[in-house]
Short mmCIF file of C-alpha atoms in Angstrom, two decimals:
data_model
loop_
_atom_site.label_atom_id
_atom_site.label_comp_id
_atom_site.label_asym_id
_atom_site.label_seq_id
_atom_site.Cartn_x
_atom_site.Cartn_y
_atom_site.Cartn_z
CA MET A 581 230.78 168.96 189.48
CA THR A 582 231.09 166.82 192.61
CA HIS A 583 227.95 165.63 194.27
CA PRO A 584 227.81 165.51 198.10
CA GLN A 585 228.05 162.08 199.64
CA PRO A 586 225.02 160.67 201.50
CA LYS A 587 225.11 161.76 205.17
CA ALA A 588 225.37 158.20 206.52
CA GLU A 589 228.52 157.61 204.44
CA VAL A 590 229.93 160.96 205.57
CA PHE A 591 229.41 159.96 209.20
CA ALA A 592 231.30 156.69 208.61
CA ALA A 593 234.18 158.51 206.88
CA ILE A 594 234.42 161.10 209.70
CA ARG A 595 234.64 158.40 212.36
CA ARG A 596 237.22 156.51 210.33
CA ASP A 597 239.44 159.60 209.86
CA SER A 598 239.09 160.52 213.52
CA ARG A 599 240.43 157.11 214.49
CA ALA A 600 243.29 157.69 212.06
CA GLY A 601 244.32 160.81 214.07
CA LEU A 602 242.85 163.70 212.06
CA SER A 603 241.60 166.66 214.05
CA GLY A 604 238.05 167.91 213.94
CA ARG A 605 239.14 170.99 211.96
CA GLN A 606 240.93 168.86 209.33
CA ILE A 607 237.94 166.56 208.97
CA ALA A 608 235.54 169.50 208.57
CA ILE A 609 237.74 170.99 205.82
CA LYS A 610 238.13 167.62 204.08
CA TYR A 611 234.42 166.84 203.89
CA ARG A 612 233.18 170.45 203.75
CA VAL A 613 230.93 170.08 206.75
CA SER A 614 230.52 172.09 209.92
CA ARG A 615 232.30 171.34 213.22
CA ASN A 616 228.88 170.56 214.69
CA THR A 617 228.38 167.80 212.09
CA VAL A 618 231.81 166.37 212.96
CA ALA A 619 230.92 166.38 216.66
CA GLU A 620 227.56 164.72 215.94
CA ALA A 621 229.25 161.99 213.88
CA LEU A 622 231.67 161.27 216.69
CA ARG A 623 228.80 160.99 219.20
CA GLN A 624 226.65 158.52 217.20
CA PRO A 625 227.25 156.35 214.12
CA TRP A 626 223.91 157.17 212.46
CA PRO A 627 222.59 160.65 211.66
CA GLU A 628 219.35 161.87 213.18
CA PRO A 629 216.35 161.54 210.81
CA ARG A 630 215.40 164.72 209.04
CA LYS A 631 212.63 166.53 210.80
CA LYS A 632 209.40 166.71 208.90
CA MET A 633 208.18 170.16 208.06
CA ALA A 634 204.99 171.22 209.69
CA PRO A 635 202.07 171.05 207.27
CA ARG A 636 201.34 174.33 205.61
CA ALA A 637 198.17 176.12 206.45
CA SER A 638 195.32 175.60 203.97
CA ARG A 639 192.34 177.75 203.15
CA LEU A 640 190.21 174.69 203.92
CA ASP A 641 191.40 174.40 207.54
CA GLU A 642 188.69 176.64 209.02
CA PHE A 643 185.99 174.66 207.16
CA LYS A 644 187.19 171.15 208.03
CA PRO A 645 185.15 170.97 211.28
CA LEU A 646 182.03 171.87 209.28
CA ILE A 647 182.74 169.14 206.72
CA ASP A 648 183.37 166.60 209.47
CA GLU A 649 180.04 167.51 211.06
CA MET A 650 178.21 166.90 207.76
CA LEU A 651 179.92 163.54 207.31
CA ARG A 652 179.05 162.46 210.85
CA ALA A 653 175.42 163.36 210.20
CA ASP A 654 175.52 161.06 207.17
CA LEU A 655 176.19 158.06 209.40
CA ASP A 656 172.52 158.01 210.43
CA ALA A 657 171.03 159.40 207.20
CA PRO A 658 169.33 157.22 204.57
CA ARG A 659 171.81 155.84 202.07
CA LYS A 660 170.35 157.76 199.14
CA GLN A 661 170.21 161.06 201.01
CA ARG A 662 173.78 161.48 202.16
CA HIS A 663 176.10 164.33 201.31
CA THR A 664 178.14 164.14 198.15
CA ALA A 665 181.31 166.18 197.77
CA LYS A 666 179.43 168.47 195.40
CA ARG A 667 176.65 169.04 197.93
CA ILE A 668 179.13 169.75 200.72
CA PHE A 669 180.90 172.31 198.55
CA ALA A 670 177.58 173.95 197.66
CA ARG A 671 176.61 174.22 201.36
CA LEU A 672 179.97 175.74 202.28
CA VAL A 673 179.53 178.39 199.61
CA ASP A 674 175.87 179.12 200.33
CA GLU A 675 175.81 178.89 204.13
CA HIS A 676 179.37 179.89 205.09
CA GLN A 677 180.47 182.11 202.18
CA ALA A 678 183.52 179.91 201.43
CA MET A 679 184.31 181.69 198.20
CA GLU A 680 188.08 181.24 198.47
CA ILE A 681 188.11 177.41 198.36
CA SER A 682 187.73 175.20 195.29
CA TYR A 683 185.61 172.15 194.67
CA GLN A 684 188.72 170.02 193.99
CA ILE A 685 190.11 170.71 197.49
CA VAL A 686 186.79 169.79 199.12
CA ARG A 687 186.44 166.62 197.04
CA ALA A 688 189.96 165.42 197.93
CA TYR A 689 189.36 166.00 201.65
CA VAL A 690 185.96 164.26 201.63
CA ALA A 691 187.38 161.27 199.74
CA HIS A 692 189.76 160.26 202.55
CA ARG A 693 187.94 161.77 205.55
CA ARG A 694 184.61 159.94 205.04
CA GLY A 695 186.16 156.53 205.74
CA GLU A 696 188.11 157.83 208.75
CA ILE A 697 184.95 159.22 210.35
CA ARG A 698 183.17 155.90 209.88
CA VAL A 699 186.01 154.08 211.63
CA GLU A 700 186.15 156.68 214.42
CA ALA A 701 182.42 156.18 215.03
CA GLY A 702 182.88 152.42 215.33
CA ARG A 703 180.78 151.71 212.25
CA GLY A 704 183.27 149.40 210.67
CA PRO A 705 186.94 148.45 210.36
CA PRO A 706 189.21 150.24 207.93
CA GLU A 707 189.14 148.95 204.35
CA ALA A 708 191.53 146.02 204.12
CA PHE A 709 192.34 143.42 201.48
CA ILE A 710 193.51 139.85 202.11
CA PRO A 711 196.09 138.31 199.72
CA GLN A 712 194.76 135.20 198.01
CA SER A 713 196.44 132.07 196.63
CA HIS A 714 194.92 130.00 193.83
CA LEU A 715 195.40 126.34 192.99
CA PRO A 716 196.18 125.44 189.38
CA GLY A 717 193.22 124.52 187.21
CA VAL A 718 190.62 125.36 189.85
CA GLU A 719 189.42 128.98 189.53
CA ALA A 720 188.75 131.56 186.84
CA GLU A 721 187.16 134.99 186.44
CA VAL A 722 184.96 136.42 183.69
CA ASP A 723 184.00 139.97 182.78
CA PHE A 724 182.99 142.32 179.96
CA GLY A 725 184.56 145.70 179.16
CA ASP A 726 183.74 148.46 176.68
CA VAL A 727 186.11 149.12 173.77
CA THR A 728 185.98 151.39 170.74
CA VAL A 729 187.22 150.21 167.34
CA ARG A 730 187.01 151.38 163.73
CA ILE A 731 185.39 148.76 161.49
CA ALA A 732 185.29 149.46 157.75
CA GLY A 733 185.95 153.14 158.43
CA GLU A 734 183.19 153.51 161.04
CA GLN A 735 183.96 154.06 164.72
CA VAL A 736 181.77 151.79 166.84
CA LYS A 737 181.47 150.68 170.44
CA CYS A 738 182.05 146.97 171.05
CA PHE A 739 182.41 144.65 174.04
CA LEU A 740 185.60 142.93 175.16
CA PHE A 741 185.00 139.51 176.75
CA SER A 742 187.75 138.18 179.03
CA PHE A 743 188.07 134.72 180.59
CA ARG A 744 191.08 134.63 182.95
CA LEU A 745 192.51 131.66 184.84
CA SER A 746 193.34 132.75 188.38
CA TYR A 747 196.47 130.62 188.90
CA SER A 748 198.44 131.28 185.73
CA GLY A 749 196.88 134.58 184.68
CA LYS A 750 196.28 133.15 181.20
CA ALA A 751 193.44 135.16 179.65
CA VAL A 752 191.41 134.60 176.50
CA HIS A 753 189.79 137.67 174.90
CA ARG A 754 187.10 138.19 172.30
CA VAL A 755 185.61 141.40 170.88
CA LEU A 756 181.89 141.10 170.19
CA ALA A 757 179.25 143.39 168.74
CA THR A 758 177.02 143.07 171.80
CA GLY A 759 177.22 142.21 175.47
CA GLY A 760 174.06 140.07 175.43
CA GLN A 761 173.61 136.45 176.37
CA GLU A 762 174.57 135.16 172.91
CA ALA A 763 177.91 137.01 173.15
CA PHE A 764 178.38 135.75 176.72
CA PHE A 765 177.99 132.16 175.54
CA GLU A 766 180.19 132.57 172.46
CA GLY A 767 182.97 134.06 174.57
CA HIS A 768 182.88 131.04 176.89
CA VAL A 769 182.91 128.51 174.03
CA HIS A 770 185.89 130.26 172.44
CA ALA A 771 187.75 130.37 175.76
CA PHE A 772 187.13 126.67 176.45
CA ARG A 773 188.40 125.80 172.98
CA VAL A 774 191.60 127.85 173.40
CA LEU A 775 192.31 126.73 176.97
CA GLY A 776 191.50 123.10 176.23
CA GLY A 777 189.23 122.64 179.23
CA VAL A 778 187.09 124.05 182.03
CA PRO A 779 188.24 124.97 185.58
CA THR A 780 187.40 122.29 188.11
CA GLY A 781 186.29 124.83 190.72
CA LYS A 782 184.39 128.08 190.70
CA VAL A 783 184.26 130.75 187.99
CA ARG A 784 183.58 134.24 189.35
CA TYR A 785 180.97 136.46 187.65
CA ASP A 786 179.25 139.80 188.00
CA ASN A 787 175.49 139.82 188.35
CA LEU A 788 175.08 140.43 184.62
CA LYS A 789 171.69 139.88 182.99
CA ALA A 790 173.05 137.23 180.65
CA ALA A 791 173.35 134.87 183.64
CA VAL A 792 171.33 136.33 186.54
CA SER A 793 167.67 137.26 186.33
CA ALA A 794 167.32 138.30 189.99
CA VAL A 795 169.56 139.01 193.01
CA LEU A 796 167.89 137.61 196.11
CA GLY A 797 168.31 140.14 198.91
CA PHE A 798 171.73 140.63 200.47
CA THR A 799 172.78 136.99 200.10
CA ARG A 800 174.82 135.12 197.51
CA ALA A 801 171.68 133.43 196.20
CA ARG A 802 170.72 134.24 192.62
CA THR A 803 167.94 133.33 190.23
CA GLU A 804 169.66 132.24 187.03
CA SER A 805 168.27 132.45 183.52
CA ALA A 806 167.16 129.10 182.14
CA ARG A 807 169.52 129.08 179.14
CA TRP A 808 172.51 129.99 181.33
CA THR A 809 171.72 127.11 183.68
CA ALA A 810 171.54 124.74 180.70
CA PHE A 811 174.83 126.11 179.36
CA ARG A 812 176.57 125.67 182.72
CA GLU A 813 175.38 122.11 183.09
CA HIS A 814 176.42 121.30 179.51
CA TYR A 815 180.04 122.41 180.05
CA GLY A 816 180.30 121.71 183.78
CA VAL A 817 180.81 125.32 184.91
CA GLU A 818 180.34 126.11 188.60
CA ALA A 819 179.39 129.78 188.97
CA PHE A 820 180.20 132.09 191.89
CA TYR A 821 178.46 135.47 191.86
CA CYS A 822 180.23 138.47 193.38
CA GLN A 823 178.60 141.15 195.48
CA PRO A 824 176.84 143.94 193.60
CA GLY A 825 178.70 147.21 193.09
CA ILE A 826 182.32 148.13 193.73
CA LYS A 827 182.69 145.47 196.44
CA GLY A 828 182.05 142.78 193.90
CA ALA A 829 184.73 144.20 191.59
CA HIS A 830 187.32 143.56 194.33
CA GLU A 831 186.28 139.90 194.45
CA LYS A 832 187.43 139.40 190.86
CA GLY A 833 190.17 141.96 190.67
CA GLY A 834 192.31 139.80 188.40
CA VAL A 835 190.01 140.01 185.39
CA GLU A 836 189.12 143.66 186.16
CA GLY A 837 192.79 144.57 185.92
CA ASP A 838 193.34 142.31 182.91
CA ILE A 839 190.70 144.10 180.82
CA GLY A 840 192.29 147.47 181.57
CA TRP A 841 195.80 146.15 180.82
CA PHE A 842 194.69 144.55 177.53
CA ARG A 843 192.84 147.66 176.44
CA ARG A 844 195.81 149.96 177.15
CA ASN A 845 198.46 147.70 175.60
CA HIS A 846 196.67 146.35 172.51
CA LEU A 847 193.79 148.68 171.69
CA VAL A 848 195.68 152.00 171.88
CA PRO A 849 195.62 153.61 169.38
CA ILE A 850 192.14 152.61 168.25
CA PRO A 851 192.55 149.65 165.85
CA GLU A 852 191.25 149.99 162.29
CA VAL A 853 190.05 146.72 160.75
CA GLY A 854 187.75 145.55 158.01
CA SER A 855 185.62 143.27 160.20
CA LEU A 856 185.28 141.84 163.68
CA ASP A 857 186.66 138.52 162.44
CA GLU A 858 189.86 140.26 161.37
CA LEU A 859 190.14 141.96 164.77
CA ASN A 860 189.60 138.70 166.66
CA GLU A 861 192.30 136.99 164.61
CA MET A 862 194.67 139.73 165.77
CA ILE A 863 193.50 139.27 169.35
CA ASP A 864 194.23 135.53 169.20
CA ARG A 865 197.82 136.32 168.18
CA TRP A 866 198.14 138.90 170.96
CA ASP A 867 196.87 136.42 173.55
CA GLU A 868 199.43 133.88 172.41
CA ALA A 869 202.25 136.45 172.55
CA ASP A 870 201.17 137.59 176.03
CA GLU A 871 202.07 134.16 177.40
CA GLY A 872 205.67 135.36 177.41
CA ARG A 873 205.09 138.17 179.92
CA ARG A 874 205.45 138.10 183.71
CA ILE A 875 202.70 139.39 185.97
CA GLY A 876 204.06 141.56 188.75
CA ALA A 877 207.02 139.97 190.55
CA ARG A 878 206.19 136.38 189.60
CA ALA A 879 209.16 134.11 188.96
CA ARG A 880 207.73 132.54 185.79
CA THR A 881 205.88 133.68 182.72
CA VAL A 882 202.16 133.27 182.12
CA GLY A 883 202.86 130.52 179.59
CA GLU A 884 205.02 128.54 182.02
CA TYR A 885 202.33 128.65 184.71
CA PHE A 886 199.66 127.77 182.14
CA ALA A 887 201.66 124.69 181.08
CA ILE A 888 201.27 123.44 184.67
CA GLU A 889 197.58 124.35 184.78
CA ARG A 890 196.35 123.08 181.43
CA PRO A 891 196.49 119.29 182.12
CA LEU A 892 194.43 119.84 185.29
CA LEU A 893 191.40 121.34 183.53
CA TRP A 894 188.29 119.28 182.91
CA THR A 895 187.83 118.10 179.34
CA VAL A 896 185.27 120.12 177.39
CA SER A 897 182.14 118.38 176.13
CA GLN A 898 182.48 117.66 172.40
CA GLU A 899 178.75 118.03 171.81
CA PRO A 900 178.08 121.61 170.61
CA PHE A 901 175.73 123.95 172.43
CA GLU A 902 173.66 126.37 170.35
CA THR A 903 174.85 129.76 171.59
CA GLY A 904 172.53 131.80 169.37
CA LEU A 905 169.06 132.91 170.36
CA LEU A 906 166.11 131.51 168.40
CA LEU A 907 163.63 134.28 167.55
CA PRO A 908 160.40 134.13 165.50
CA VAL A 909 160.03 136.94 162.94
CA ARG A 910 157.74 137.91 160.09
CA ALA A 911 158.79 139.54 156.82
CA ASP A 912 156.92 142.81 156.24
CA ARG A 913 155.87 144.34 152.94
CA TYR A 914 159.33 145.90 152.55
CA SER A 915 160.84 142.40 152.62
CA GLN A 916 162.46 143.13 155.98
CA ILE A 917 162.46 141.51 159.40
CA THR A 918 162.96 143.30 162.73
CA VAL A 919 165.52 141.92 165.17
CA ARG A 920 166.39 143.86 168.35
CA THR A 921 165.26 147.26 166.97
CA ASN A 922 167.22 146.74 163.73
CA ARG A 923 165.86 145.68 160.34
CA TYR A 924 167.38 143.18 157.91
CA SER A 925 166.28 142.21 154.42
CA VAL A 926 165.16 138.78 153.24
CA PRO A 927 164.30 137.62 149.67
CA ALA A 928 161.10 139.23 148.45
CA ARG A 929 159.33 135.88 147.98
CA PHE A 930 159.08 135.59 151.78
CA ILE A 931 156.99 138.75 152.26
CA GLY A 932 154.29 138.02 154.83
CA ARG A 933 155.86 134.67 155.80
CA GLN A 934 156.74 133.55 159.33
CA LEU A 935 160.50 132.89 159.57
CA ARG A 936 163.04 131.98 162.26
CA VAL A 937 166.24 133.80 163.18
CA ILE A 938 169.28 132.41 164.98
CA LEU A 939 170.84 135.53 166.53
CA HIS A 940 174.57 135.30 167.25
CA ALA A 941 176.85 137.89 168.80
CA SER A 942 178.18 139.23 165.49
CA HIS A 943 175.85 137.84 162.82
CA LEU A 944 172.40 136.36 162.30
CA ILE A 945 170.97 133.61 160.11
CA VAL A 946 167.38 133.58 158.79
CA TYR A 947 165.63 130.23 158.23
CA ASP A 948 162.48 129.17 156.44
CA GLY A 949 161.98 125.74 157.96
CA GLN A 950 165.39 124.10 157.58
CA GLN A 951 166.45 126.27 154.63
CA VAL A 952 168.81 129.22 155.11
CA VAL A 953 167.30 132.18 153.25
CA ALA A 954 169.52 135.07 154.42
CA GLU A 955 172.64 135.85 156.46
CA HIS A 956 173.69 139.26 157.77
CA ASP A 957 176.42 140.81 159.87
CA ARG A 958 174.84 142.20 163.00
CA LEU A 959 174.35 145.96 163.23
CA PHE A 960 176.08 147.79 166.08
CA ALA A 961 173.75 150.76 166.54
CA LYS A 962 170.01 150.74 167.20
CA GLY A 963 167.38 151.57 164.62
CA GLY A 964 169.57 150.67 161.65
CA ARG A 965 168.88 148.77 158.43
CA ARG A 966 170.99 146.26 156.54
CA LEU A 967 169.64 145.48 153.08
CA GLU A 968 170.92 143.16 150.35
CA LEU A 969 170.23 144.33 146.80
CA ASP A 970 169.94 140.73 145.62
CA HIS A 971 166.85 140.23 147.81
CA TYR A 972 164.89 142.82 145.79
CA LEU A 973 165.84 141.90 142.21
CA GLU A 974 162.64 139.95 141.45
CA VAL A 975 160.59 143.00 142.49
CA LEU A 976 162.86 145.52 140.77
CA ILE A 977 162.68 143.75 137.41
CA ARG A 978 158.95 144.53 137.48
CA LYS A 979 159.53 148.02 138.93
CA PRO A 980 162.82 149.18 137.36
CA GLY A 981 162.06 152.80 138.17
CA ALA A 982 162.55 152.08 141.90
CA LEU A 983 166.21 151.05 141.51
CA PRO A 984 167.96 154.48 141.29
CA GLY A 985 166.67 155.58 144.71
CA ALA A 986 166.71 152.18 146.43
CA THR A 987 168.33 152.05 149.88
CA ALA A 988 169.66 148.59 149.05
CA LEU A 989 171.53 150.05 146.07
CA GLU A 990 173.05 152.78 148.25
CA GLN A 991 174.26 150.21 150.78
CA ALA A 992 175.64 147.99 148.01
CA ARG A 993 177.71 150.90 146.70
CA ALA A 994 178.99 151.70 150.21
CA ALA A 995 179.97 148.05 150.75
CA GLY A 996 181.81 147.82 147.41
CA LYS A 997 179.31 145.30 145.97
CA PHE A 998 178.25 147.67 143.18
CA PRO A 999 181.56 148.77 141.60
CA PRO A 1000 181.85 151.73 139.19
CA VAL A 1001 181.80 149.46 136.12
CA HIS A 1002 178.18 148.65 136.96
CA ASP A 1003 177.25 152.33 136.94
CA THR A 1004 179.13 152.92 133.67
CA TRP A 1005 177.45 149.99 131.93
CA TRP A 1006 174.07 151.03 133.37
CA ALA A 1007 174.42 154.58 132.05
CA ALA A 1008 175.39 153.30 128.59
CA ALA A 1009 172.48 150.82 128.56
CA CYS A 1010 169.99 153.55 129.53
CA LYS A 1011 171.34 155.79 126.79
CA ALA A 1012 171.01 153.04 124.21
CA HIS A 1013 167.68 151.46 125.28
CA GLY A 1014 166.00 154.06 127.46
CA ASP A 1015 165.83 154.30 131.21
CA ARG A 1016 163.30 151.51 131.76
CA ASP A 1017 164.82 148.91 129.42
CA GLY A 1018 168.38 149.88 130.33
CA THR A 1019 167.67 149.51 134.05
CA ARG A 1020 165.92 146.21 133.43
CA ALA A 1021 168.97 144.99 131.49
CA LEU A 1022 171.17 145.91 134.50
CA ILE A 1023 168.88 143.96 136.85
CA GLU A 1024 169.18 140.93 134.57
CA VAL A 1025 172.95 141.31 134.84
CA LEU A 1026 172.70 141.45 138.64
CA LEU A 1027 170.65 138.23 138.57
CA LEU A 1028 173.58 136.56 136.80
CA ALA A 1029 175.61 137.03 140.02
CA ARG A 1030 173.64 134.16 141.53
CA HIS A 1031 175.29 131.75 139.08
CA LEU A 1032 178.59 133.43 138.16
CA PRO A 1033 181.46 134.56 140.40
CA THR A 1034 181.61 138.31 140.96
CA GLU A 1035 185.08 138.73 139.43
CA HIS A 1036 183.99 137.02 136.20
CA LEU A 1037 180.83 139.11 136.05
CA VAL A 1038 182.82 142.33 136.45
CA THR A 1039 185.19 141.17 133.68
CA GLY A 1040 182.20 140.40 131.48
CA LEU A 1041 180.70 143.86 132.09
CA ALA A 1042 183.95 145.56 131.17
CA ALA A 1043 184.37 143.47 128.01
CA ALA A 1044 180.77 144.02 126.92
CA LEU A 1045 181.12 147.75 127.55
CA ARG A 1046 184.23 147.95 125.36
CA ALA A 1047 182.45 146.05 122.60
CA GLY A 1048 179.31 148.18 122.91
CA ALA A 1049 177.23 145.09 123.69
CA LEU A 1050 174.68 146.45 126.16
CA THR A 1051 172.55 143.38 126.82
CA ALA A 1052 172.55 140.87 129.67
CA ASP A 1053 173.17 138.00 127.21
CA ALA A 1054 176.37 139.64 125.99
CA VAL A 1055 177.58 140.14 129.56
CA ALA A 1056 176.82 136.50 130.39
CA LEU A 1057 178.76 135.35 127.30
CA GLU A 1058 181.81 137.45 128.16
CA ALA A 1059 181.67 136.34 131.81
CA ARG A 1060 181.64 132.67 130.80
CA LYS A 1061 184.59 133.30 128.46
CA ALA A 1062 186.50 134.78 131.40
CA ALA A 1063 185.63 131.75 133.53
CA GLU A 1064 186.85 129.35 130.81
CA GLU A 1065 190.11 131.28 130.44
CA ASP A 1066 190.68 131.04 134.19
CA GLU A 1067 190.05 127.31 134.11
CA GLN A 1068 192.53 126.86 131.27
CA ALA A 1069 195.13 129.02 133.01
CA ALA A 1070 194.76 127.14 136.29
CA PRO A 1071 197.61 124.67 136.94
CA GLU A 1072 196.77 121.02 136.33
CA PRO A 1073 196.75 118.76 139.37
CA ALA A 1074 200.01 116.93 139.99
CA GLN A 1075 200.20 113.51 138.33
CA HIS A 1076 201.80 110.47 139.97
CA ASP A 1077 204.82 109.06 138.16
CA ASN A 1078 203.41 105.52 138.16
CA HIS A 1079 200.01 106.79 136.87
CA GLU A 1080 198.25 104.56 139.38
CA ALA A 1081 194.81 105.32 140.69
CA THR A 1082 194.80 107.31 143.89
CA VAL A 1083 191.52 105.69 145.05
CA THR A 1084 191.71 102.29 146.78
CA PHE A 1085 188.49 100.33 146.59
CA LEU A 1086 187.44 98.32 149.62
CA THR A 1087 186.99 95.09 147.60
CA GLU A 1088 190.48 95.34 146.07
CA ARG A 1089 191.96 95.99 149.50
CA ARG A 1090 190.31 92.88 150.93
CA LEU A 1091 191.30 90.66 147.97
CA ALA A 1092 194.91 91.84 148.27
CA GLN A 1093 195.15 90.08 151.63
CA LEU A 1094 194.24 86.67 150.11
CA PRO A 1095 196.74 84.23 148.43
CA ARG A 1096 197.02 84.35 144.67
CA ASP A 1097 194.36 82.28 142.88
CA THR A 1098 196.04 80.07 140.22
CA ARG A 1099 192.93 78.23 139.09
CA PRO A 1100 191.89 78.63 135.41
CA LEU A 1101 188.98 80.83 134.64
CA PRO A 1102 185.68 78.97 134.40
CA SER A 1103 184.36 78.06 130.90
CA VAL A 1104 180.78 77.77 129.68
CA ALA A 1105 181.63 75.75 126.55
CA ALA A 1106 180.03 72.59 127.99
CA TYR A 1107 176.71 74.35 128.01
CA ASP A 1108 176.74 74.79 124.23
CA GLN A 1109 175.13 71.31 123.82
CA LEU A 1110 172.01 72.69 125.40
CA LEU A 1111 171.64 75.22 122.64
CA LYS A 1112 169.22 74.42 119.79
CA ARG A 1113 170.84 73.33 116.52
CA ALA A 1114 170.47 75.99 113.87
CA ARG A 1115 168.43 74.74 110.82
CA PRO A 1116 169.01 76.04 107.32
CA PRO A 1117 166.40 78.48 106.09
CA GLY A 1118 163.28 76.72 104.71
CA GLU A 1119 163.91 73.40 106.52
CA ARG A 1120 160.90 72.15 108.49
CA PRO A 1121 161.33 70.61 111.95
CA ALA A 1122 161.18 66.79 112.14
CA GLN A 1123 158.08 65.00 113.36
CA GLY A 1124 157.79 65.29 117.14
CA GLU A 1125 160.45 68.10 117.28
CA THR A 1126 159.44 71.33 118.90
CA PRO A 1127 159.69 74.19 116.38
#
């Protein structure tokens, strides 16, 4: 099947054949066009543009003047009492019986007509955007975005932090359990470490609560939170705050688009990981691979532009900044503390005690003075509980009947910290010794985990179960046997062929720099004359001689 040539090429061919002496009839037959087309081609070298078809009539046409009237009335109405597309549609139906139109048609018309009416009324210029150029190493943009991931089989909502350099487009990402100030700080510290420095100019931000405590009127002035000001001064960050709302999003469009691009290209389908640390390790690899891509029609890759930009960044302060929040807490009678609506367990000996918590974006650490007493991964949802079975063992050994229904035991099973061999050994111990003594024996076994590795303890449980030894002492013995076997099976450290010591002492190193000492070793034989002469037994000392 032959496809017709473009009309401009046909015109050129017709004019060429006419100059060669072909008649209009021959040309029309050759190119399968009308005689009128041949005559038009001979009159002008370029065909007339195709006429646009008149717009088709729409069922909305008769209602457009009514919509325009409502939109003009909104020019003088209070901002919070202006017509929405939904309200306009409702008025057309109620007041003008516009049953034949749909809400989608009204919404599409209102979307583009509202701005036109504002311009026609002289209330402002049409929306326009000015292209911007950025110097290397000077500017950056920061933002948070929502993402959904599956962690340990549970689908949770997390927050994607993005720090993007404006010149190169190099972006550093981090997924965090929260979008609070501690996550905001941790994202910055990670970005500074990866980039190797801080931009010398301004970093653009939203008016997020982690940094801004108050927006002062319609100006650029902001009241910053005290910790954010300290953080900025520590790392030398100069902040620039965008306008509130959609207008502010246009002022940092690079990072807004980057979050959407990263989410579509790396987080679709929803990633399934065991922990946030595992996900962030994947994200670090993705960020490194993304240096090979080109943004838009740029001549070079992100990595090539970043190689120009990196030496121009300010060096990061080597002194660490505590990104976590310090919170005072008190352990209640359930041996739990409350942090941001969630509850976490601590060892039972701290019930009623005042403790301190360092709250990080993805985990928290509990202190008693300078001693770390508990560590937990941070909960994603609100009103949850995270309990460690080990924190309750001292109480359970006195109340063994509380173990079967303990929430801490249920969570330990779900987390894989209470494998099936524990249940099997527990059931056998209860059958042999009774429920109370059998449960108490299991708790004694669980206490062994504080001194023995988990894998050796599991091996000891299995060996004791096979032998029918249902006591904690037997489990401890078998676990220590497994540990000794592992030590014997472990490869010996490599030995040097010359069998010389691998440790160089400072004194030997200093003496090695001195010339060889050829002097004889000192002797104390001359001092023997000072020694008392030994007398035979029974001989008395001479007169005047000291005995």
